[in-house]
């Protein structure tokens, strides 16, 4: 269920490292220039003065809320926890399958370690959550075993899907690592090696973004933001957040954008025809439509999910983007897709009247933020969210969000 390949093949790893370093330095310089001489006020999407841990998608307060609900046997959290614990990702006998080089082609063909890497990363996160909820050290040790196995071996991602694969796995790894490093009372001797893996193998592949379909860059940016939090890399965080704001505006249309959707400058979508082609042939633009709605809802769900994850991480880190256009786009994207996901007939002007449904378990984070915190009605999203609880995993980078974010006030 991968996306189409990027326009050009990935560069060699040493070139990516050099490019990423230059890009990070450039981002820092640009940020300083934009702030202006003598400016002390942080930008709305700038890294915090001090990072909050655990702080990638889920906070300590959210974990404490979920733990209390599970211990009390309250629903839907107890059911969500039970579903997680019954999954293959919580199997105590799971053996990691690391590779030095993970090779992933378009639509995971070839698939040399792609599924193994993504699923081991989800398993590490699953076991980290299980540790926090139960305080059973066996789960923490299993999470560490999985992270250590990969950090000892992996050196590169190759083939056309390398950036997306890196984004998928790279979104789950720091979630697991944040919980273990900052809540586990035992030792994690190789946490430094794991950090080096994220810095040297993952970040260079994703930090410069993608000009492919929007879900690519959003997932890559999600991974870059999470990795930056774990590494406490402020320059990488700032660069990823700036890219996130641009890509989110270009992924979800709002009427206030004008006659045409916003674009990413590096894609050179400088005519209406180019934009319509990029938007899967859709020429009528309405609030909540996404760049991939007329492709299929599954890939659209990837993009929406990453928008919510980055916004949630940013909120935990002290810069709440839900009150900006990011939140507005997220709210309308969820509502628009949820309406049709639940069976509303597509009008003829929308994707020729035919929609490929299958949004996935992606609504909890955005719904909780925009409905429960900010008070928006979100009738369609609420109905879909409640009907599909407890949400599971898409086996790529989304996992257990009814447990972590379902009606969670923290």
Coordinates of C-alpha atoms in Angstrom, one line a residue:
X1 CA 0.0 0.0 0.0
X2 CA 2.9 2.3 -0.8
X3 CA 2.9 5.4 -2.9
X4 CA 4.3 6.0 -6.3
X5 CA 8.1 6.5 -6.6
X6 CA 9.7 9.8 -6.2
X7 CA 10.6 11.7 -9.5
X8 CA 14.2 10.7 -9.1
X9 CA 16.0 7.9 -7.4
X10 CA 17.5 8.5 -3.9
X11 CA 21.1 9.8 -3.9
X12 CA 23.9 7.9 -2.2
X13 CA 24.1 8.1 1.5
X14 CA 27.2 10.2 1.8
X15 CA 25.6 12.8 -0.5
X16 CA 22.4 12.8 1.5
X17 CA 24.5 13.4 4.7
X18 CA 26.2 16.4 3.1
X19 CA 23.0 17.8 1.7
X20 CA 21.2 17.4 5.0
X21 CA 24.0 19.1 6.9
X22 CA 23.9 22.1 4.5
X23 CA 20.1 22.2 4.6
X24 CA 20.1 22.3 8.4
X25 CA 22.7 25.0 8.6
X26 CA 20.8 27.0 5.9
X27 CA 17.6 26.6 7.9
X28 CA 19.2 27.9 11.0
X29 CA 20.5 31.0 9.1
X30 CA 17.2 31.6 7.4
X31 CA 15.4 31.4 10.8
X32 CA 17.8 33.9 12.3
X33 CA 17.3 36.3 9.4
X34 CA 13.5 36.0 9.5
X35 CA 13.5 36.7 13.2
X36 CA 15.1 40.1 12.5
X37 CA 17.8 41.9 14.4
X38 CA 17.2 42.0 18.2
X39 CA 14.1 39.8 17.9
X40 CA 13.4 37.7 21.0
X41 CA 9.9 36.4 20.2
X42 CA 9.9 32.8 19.0
X43 CA 8.1 31.9 15.8
X44 CA 4.9 30.0 16.1
X45 CA 6.5 26.9 14.7
X46 CA 10.0 27.2 16.3
X47 CA 11.6 24.7 18.5
X48 CA 11.0 25.2 22.2
X49 CA 13.7 26.6 24.5
X50 CA 13.6 23.2 26.3
X51 CA 12.0 20.0 24.8
X52 CA 9.3 18.1 26.7
X53 CA 9.8 14.4 27.2
X54 CA 8.1 12.0 26.5
X55 CA 6.9 14.3 23.8
X56 CA 6.4 12.7 20.4
X57 CA 2.7 12.4 19.6
X58 CA 1.9 11.3 23.1
X59 CA 2.7 13.1 26.4
X60 CA 3.2 11.8 29.9
X61 CA -0.1 13.3 30.9
X62 CA -1.9 11.5 28.1
X63 CA -0.1 8.2 29.1
X64 CA -1.2 8.7 32.7
X65 CA -4.8 9.3 31.7
X66 CA -4.8 6.2 29.5
X67 CA -3.2 4.1 32.3
X68 CA -5.8 5.2 34.8
X69 CA -8.7 4.4 32.5
X70 CA -7.3 1.0 31.7
X71 CA -6.7 0.2 35.4
X72 CA -10.3 1.3 36.1
X73 CA -11.6 -1.0 33.3
X74 CA -13.2 2.1 31.6
X75 CA -14.2 2.0 27.9
X76 CA -13.1 2.5 25.2
X77 CA -9.6 2.5 26.7
X78 CA -9.7 -0.9 28.3
X79 CA -11.0 -2.4 25.0
X80 CA -8.3 -0.5 23.1
X81 CA -5.6 -1.8 25.4
X82 CA -6.9 -5.4 25.1
X83 CA -6.8 -5.1 21.3
X84 CA -3.2 -3.8 21.4
X85 CA -2.1 -6.6 23.8
X86 CA -3.8 -9.3 21.6
X87 CA -1.9 -8.0 18.5
X88 CA 1.2 -9.6 17.0
X89 CA 3.1 -6.5 18.1
X90 CA 2.8 -7.4 21.7
X91 CA 3.9 -11.0 21.2
X92 CA 6.6 -11.6 23.9
X93 CA 8.3 -14.1 21.6
X94 CA 8.7 -11.6 18.7
X95 CA 12.2 -11.8 17.3
X96 CA 13.5 -8.6 15.6
X97 CA 14.6 -8.9 11.9
X98 CA 17.1 -6.1 11.3
X99 CA 18.9 -5.5 8.0
X100 CA 21.9 -3.4 7.2
X101 CA 20.2 -2.2 4.0
X102 CA 16.4 -2.0 3.7
X103 CA 15.5 -1.9 0.0
X104 CA 11.9 -0.8 -0.8
X105 CA 10.7 -0.3 -4.3
X106 CA 7.4 1.3 -5.4
X107 CA 4.5 -0.5 -3.8
X108 CA 7.1 -2.4 -1.7
X109 CA 8.4 -4.3 -4.7
X110 CA 11.0 -5.3 -3.9
X111 CA 10.4 -5.7 -0.2
X112 CA 13.7 -6.4 1.4
X113 CA 13.2 -5.7 5.1
X114 CA 10.5 -3.0 4.5
X115 CA 7.7 -4.8 6.4
X116 CA 10.1 -6.1 9.0
X117 CA 11.4 -2.7 9.8
X118 CA 8.0 -0.9 9.9
X119 CA 6.5 -3.7 12.1
X120 CA 9.5 -3.9 14.4
X121 CA 9.2 -0.2 15.0
X122 CA 5.5 -0.5 15.7
X123 CA 6.2 -3.4 18.0
X124 CA 8.8 -1.3 19.9
X125 CA 6.2 1.4 20.4
X126 CA 3.5 -1.1 21.4
X127 CA 5.8 -2.6 24.0
X128 CA 6.7 0.8 25.3
X129 CA 3.0 1.6 25.7
X130 CA 2.4 -1.8 27.4
X131 CA 5.3 -1.0 29.8
X132 CA 3.8 2.3 30.7
X133 CA 0.3 1.0 31.3
X134 CA 1.3 -2.2 33.2
X135 CA 4.7 -1.3 34.6
X136 CA 5.8 -4.8 33.7
X137 CA 9.5 -4.5 32.9
X138 CA 9.3 -7.3 30.4
X139 CA 7.6 -5.0 27.9
X140 CA 10.2 -2.3 28.4
X141 CA 13.0 -4.8 27.8
X142 CA 11.3 -6.1 24.6
X143 CA 11.0 -2.6 23.3
X144 CA 14.7 -2.1 24.0
X145 CA 15.6 -5.4 22.4
X146 CA 13.8 -4.3 19.2
X147 CA 15.4 -0.9 19.1
X148 CA 18.9 -2.2 19.9
X149 CA 18.7 -4.9 17.2
X150 CA 18.1 -2.3 14.5
X151 CA 20.5 0.3 15.8
X152 CA 23.3 -2.3 15.7
X153 CA 22.7 -3.2 12.1
X154 CA 20.9 -0.8 9.8
X155 CA 23.0 1.5 7.7
X156 CA 20.8 2.7 4.8
X157 CA 17.5 2.6 2.9
X158 CA 17.6 2.2 -0.9
X159 CA 15.4 2.1 -4.0
X160 CA 12.5 4.4 -5.0
X161 CA 10.4 4.1 -1.8
X162 CA 13.4 4.8 0.5
X163 CA 12.2 8.2 1.6
X164 CA 8.7 7.0 2.4
X165 CA 9.9 3.8 4.1
X166 CA 12.2 5.9 6.2
X167 CA 9.4 8.2 7.1
X168 CA 7.1 5.4 8.1
X169 CA 9.6 3.6 10.4
X170 CA 11.1 6.8 11.5
X171 CA 7.7 8.0 12.8
X172 CA 7.3 5.0 15.2
X173 CA 10.9 4.7 16.5
X174 CA 11.1 8.0 18.4
X175 CA 7.6 7.4 19.9
X176 CA 8.9 4.2 21.5
X177 CA 12.3 5.7 22.4
X178 CA 10.8 8.7 24.1
X179 CA 8.7 6.6 26.4
X180 CA 11.5 4.2 27.3
X181 CA 14.2 6.8 27.8
X182 CA 12.1 9.1 29.9
X183 CA 9.9 6.7 31.9
X184 CA 11.6 3.3 32.2
X185 CA 13.3 2.9 35.6
X186 CA 15.8 0.3 34.3
X187 CA 18.7 0.9 32.0
X188 CA 19.0 1.3 28.3
X189 CA 22.7 1.1 27.7
X190 CA 22.5 1.5 23.9
X191 CA 20.3 4.6 23.8
X192 CA 23.2 6.6 22.5
X193 CA 23.6 4.2 19.6
X194 CA 19.9 4.4 18.8
X195 CA 20.2 8.2 18.7
X196 CA 23.1 7.9 16.3
X197 CA 21.0 5.6 14.1
X198 CA 18.2 8.2 13.9
X199 CA 20.7 11.0 13.2
X200 CA 22.9 9.3 10.6
X201 CA 20.5 6.8 8.9
X202 CA 17.0 8.2 9.2
X203 CA 17.2 12.0 9.3
X204 CA 19.4 12.5 6.2
X205 CA 16.8 10.6 4.1
X206 CA 13.8 12.6 5.2
X207 CA 15.0 16.1 6.1
X208 CA 14.9 17.5 2.6
X209 CA 11.3 16.5 2.0
X210 CA 9.7 15.1 -1.2
X211 CA 8.1 16.5 -4.3
X212 CA 5.9 13.4 -4.7
X213 CA 2.3 13.0 -3.5
X214 CA 1.7 15.0 -0.3
X215 CA 1.4 12.0 2.0
X216 CA 5.1 11.3 1.3
X217 CA 6.4 14.6 2.6
X218 CA 3.9 14.8 5.5
X219 CA 5.0 11.4 6.7
X220 CA 8.7 12.2 6.2
X221 CA 8.2 15.5 8.1
X222 CA 6.4 13.7 10.9
X223 CA 9.4 11.4 11.3
X224 CA 11.8 14.4 11.1
X225 CA 9.9 16.2 13.8
X226 CA 9.8 13.2 16.1
X227 CA 13.5 12.4 15.6
X228 CA 14.4 16.1 16.2
X229 CA 12.6 16.0 19.6
X230 CA 14.4 12.8 20.6
X231 CA 17.7 14.2 19.5
X232 CA 16.9 17.7 20.9
X233 CA 18.0 19.0 17.5
X234 CA 16.5 22.5 17.3
X235 CA 17.7 23.3 13.8
X236 CA 16.3 20.1 12.4
X237 CA 13.0 20.7 14.2
X238 CA 12.7 24.2 12.8
X239 CA 13.4 23.1 9.3
X240 CA 10.9 20.2 9.5
X241 CA 8.2 22.4 11.0
X242 CA 8.6 25.1 8.3
X243 CA 8.3 22.4 5.6
X244 CA 5.3 21.0 7.5
X245 CA 3.4 24.3 7.4
X246 CA 4.0 24.7 3.7
X247 CA 3.0 21.2 2.8
X248 CA -0.1 21.1 5.0
X249 CA -1.4 24.3 3.3
X250 CA -0.8 22.6 -0.1
X251 CA -2.4 19.3 1.0
X252 CA -5.8 20.5 2.3
X253 CA -7.8 23.1 0.4
X254 CA -9.7 25.9 2.2
X255 CA -12.0 28.3 0.4
X256 CA -9.9 31.2 1.8
X257 CA -6.9 29.9 -0.3
X258 CA -8.6 31.4 -3.4
X259 CA -9.5 29.8 -6.7
X260 CA -6.7 27.3 -6.6
X261 CA -5.0 25.3 -3.9
X262 CA -1.7 26.5 -2.4
X263 CA 1.4 24.9 -3.8
X264 CA 4.9 23.9 -2.7
X265 CA 7.3 26.2 -4.6
X266 CA 9.8 23.5 -5.3
X267 CA 7.2 21.5 -7.3
X268 CA 6.7 24.4 -9.9
X269 CA 2.9 23.8 -10.2
X270 CA 2.6 27.2 -11.8
X271 CA -0.5 26.7 -14.0
X272 CA -4.0 25.6 -13.3
X273 CA -3.6 22.5 -15.5
X274 CA -0.5 21.4 -13.6
X275 CA -2.4 21.8 -10.3
X276 CA -5.5 19.9 -11.5
X277 CA -3.3 17.1 -12.7
X278 CA -1.5 17.0 -9.4
X279 CA -4.8 16.9 -7.6
X280 CA -5.7 13.7 -9.4
X281 CA -7.7 15.5 -12.1
X282 CA -10.0 17.2 -9.7
X283 CA -10.9 20.7 -11.0
X284 CA -13.6 21.8 -8.4
X285 CA -12.0 22.8 -5.1
X286 CA -14.0 22.8 -1.9
X287 CA -13.0 23.2 1.7
X288 CA -11.7 19.9 3.2
X289 CA -10.7 18.4 -0.2
X290 CA -7.2 17.0 -0.1
X291 CA -4.6 16.6 -2.8
X292 CA -5.2 12.8 -2.7
X293 CA -8.9 12.6 -2.1
X294 CA -9.5 11.5 -5.7
X295 CA -6.6 9.1 -5.6
X296 CA -8.0 7.1 -2.7
X297 CA -8.9 7.6 0.9
X298 CA -6.2 5.3 2.2
X299 CA -3.3 7.6 1.1
X300 CA -5.4 10.6 2.1
X301 CA -5.6 9.1 5.6
X302 CA -1.8 8.8 5.7
X303 CA -1.6 12.5 5.0
X304 CA -4.3 13.5 7.5
X305 CA -2.7 11.3 10.2
X306 CA 0.7 12.9 9.8
X307 CA -0.8 16.4 10.0
X308 CA -2.4 15.4 13.3
X309 CA 0.7 13.8 14.7
X310 CA 2.9 16.8 13.9
X311 CA 0.3 19.2 15.4
X312 CA 0.1 17.0 18.5
X313 CA 3.8 16.9 19.0
X314 CA 4.1 20.6 18.5
X315 CA 1.4 21.1 21.1
X316 CA 3.2 19.0 23.6
X317 CA 6.4 21.0 22.8
X318 CA 4.6 24.2 23.7
X319 CA 3.6 25.6 20.3
X320 CA -0.1 24.8 19.6
X321 CA -0.8 24.8 15.9
X322 CA -4.4 23.6 16.3
X323 CA -5.5 27.2 16.6
X324 CA -3.8 28.1 13.3
X325 CA -4.7 27.2 9.7
X326 CA -3.2 23.8 10.4
X327 CA -6.0 23.0 12.8
X328 CA -8.6 24.4 10.4
X329 CA -7.3 22.3 7.5
X330 CA -7.2 19.2 9.7
X331 CA -10.7 19.7 11.0
X332 CA -12.2 20.2 7.6
X333 CA -10.2 17.4 6.0
X334 CA -11.4 15.0 8.6
X335 CA -15.0 16.1 8.3
X336 CA -15.0 16.0 4.5
X337 CA -13.5 12.5 4.2
X338 CA -15.6 11.2 7.2
X339 CA -18.8 12.1 5.5
X340 CA -18.1 10.0 2.5
X341 CA -16.3 7.2 4.4
X342 CA -19.6 6.6 6.2
X343 CA -21.5 6.2 2.9
X344 CA -22.6 9.5 1.6
X345 CA -22.9 9.4 -2.2
X346 CA -20.2 11.3 -4.1
X347 CA -21.6 14.1 -6.3
X348 CA -20.6 14.0 -10.0
X349 CA -18.2 16.9 -9.6
X350 CA -16.2 15.1 -7.0
X351 CA -13.7 12.6 -8.4
X352 CA -16.2 11.8 -11.2
X353 CA -18.7 10.6 -8.7
X354 CA -16.5 7.6 -7.6
X355 CA -14.5 7.4 -4.4
X356 CA -12.1 4.7 -3.3
X357 CA -12.8 4.5 0.5
X358 CA -10.7 3.2 3.3
X359 CA -9.5 6.1 5.4
X360 CA -8.0 4.0 8.2
X361 CA -7.6 4.4 11.9
X362 CA -6.6 8.1 11.6
X363 CA -9.3 10.2 13.3
X364 CA -8.7 10.1 17.1
X365 CA -5.8 12.6 17.4
X366 CA -7.4 15.3 15.3
X367 CA -10.9 14.7 16.6
X368 CA -9.7 14.9 20.3
X369 CA -7.8 18.1 19.7
X370 CA -10.4 20.0 17.6
X371 CA -13.6 18.7 19.2
X372 CA -12.7 18.0 22.9
X373 CA -10.2 20.7 23.4
X374 CA -11.4 23.5 21.0
X375 CA -15.1 22.7 21.0
X376 CA -15.9 22.2 17.3
X377 CA -18.9 20.0 16.6
X378 CA -17.3 17.7 14.0
X379 CA -20.5 15.6 13.6
X380 CA -19.2 13.4 10.8
X381 CA -15.8 12.8 12.4
X382 CA -17.4 12.0 15.7
X383 CA -19.7 9.5 14.2
X384 CA -16.9 7.8 12.3
X385 CA -14.5 7.8 15.3
X386 CA -17.0 6.3 17.7
X387 CA -18.2 3.7 15.1
X388 CA -14.6 2.5 14.6
X389 CA -13.4 2.4 18.2
X390 CA -11.2 1.0 19.4
X391 CA -8.9 1.9 16.6
X392 CA -6.0 -0.4 15.8
X393 CA -3.0 0.0 13.5
X394 CA -2.5 0.5 9.8
X395 CA 0.7 -1.6 10.1
X396 CA 2.7 1.3 8.7
X397 CA 3.0 4.1 11.2
X398 CA -0.4 4.6 12.9
X399 CA -1.1 2.6 16.1
X400 CA -3.5 2.4 19.1
X401 CA -4.8 5.9 19.1
X402 CA -8.1 5.3 20.9
X403 CA -5.9 4.1 23.8
X404 CA -3.5 7.1 23.7
X405 CA -5.8 10.0 22.5
X406 CA -9.4 8.9 22.7
X407 CA -11.3 11.6 24.6
X408 CA -8.0 12.4 26.3
X409 CA -8.0 15.8 28.1
X410 CA -4.3 15.9 28.9

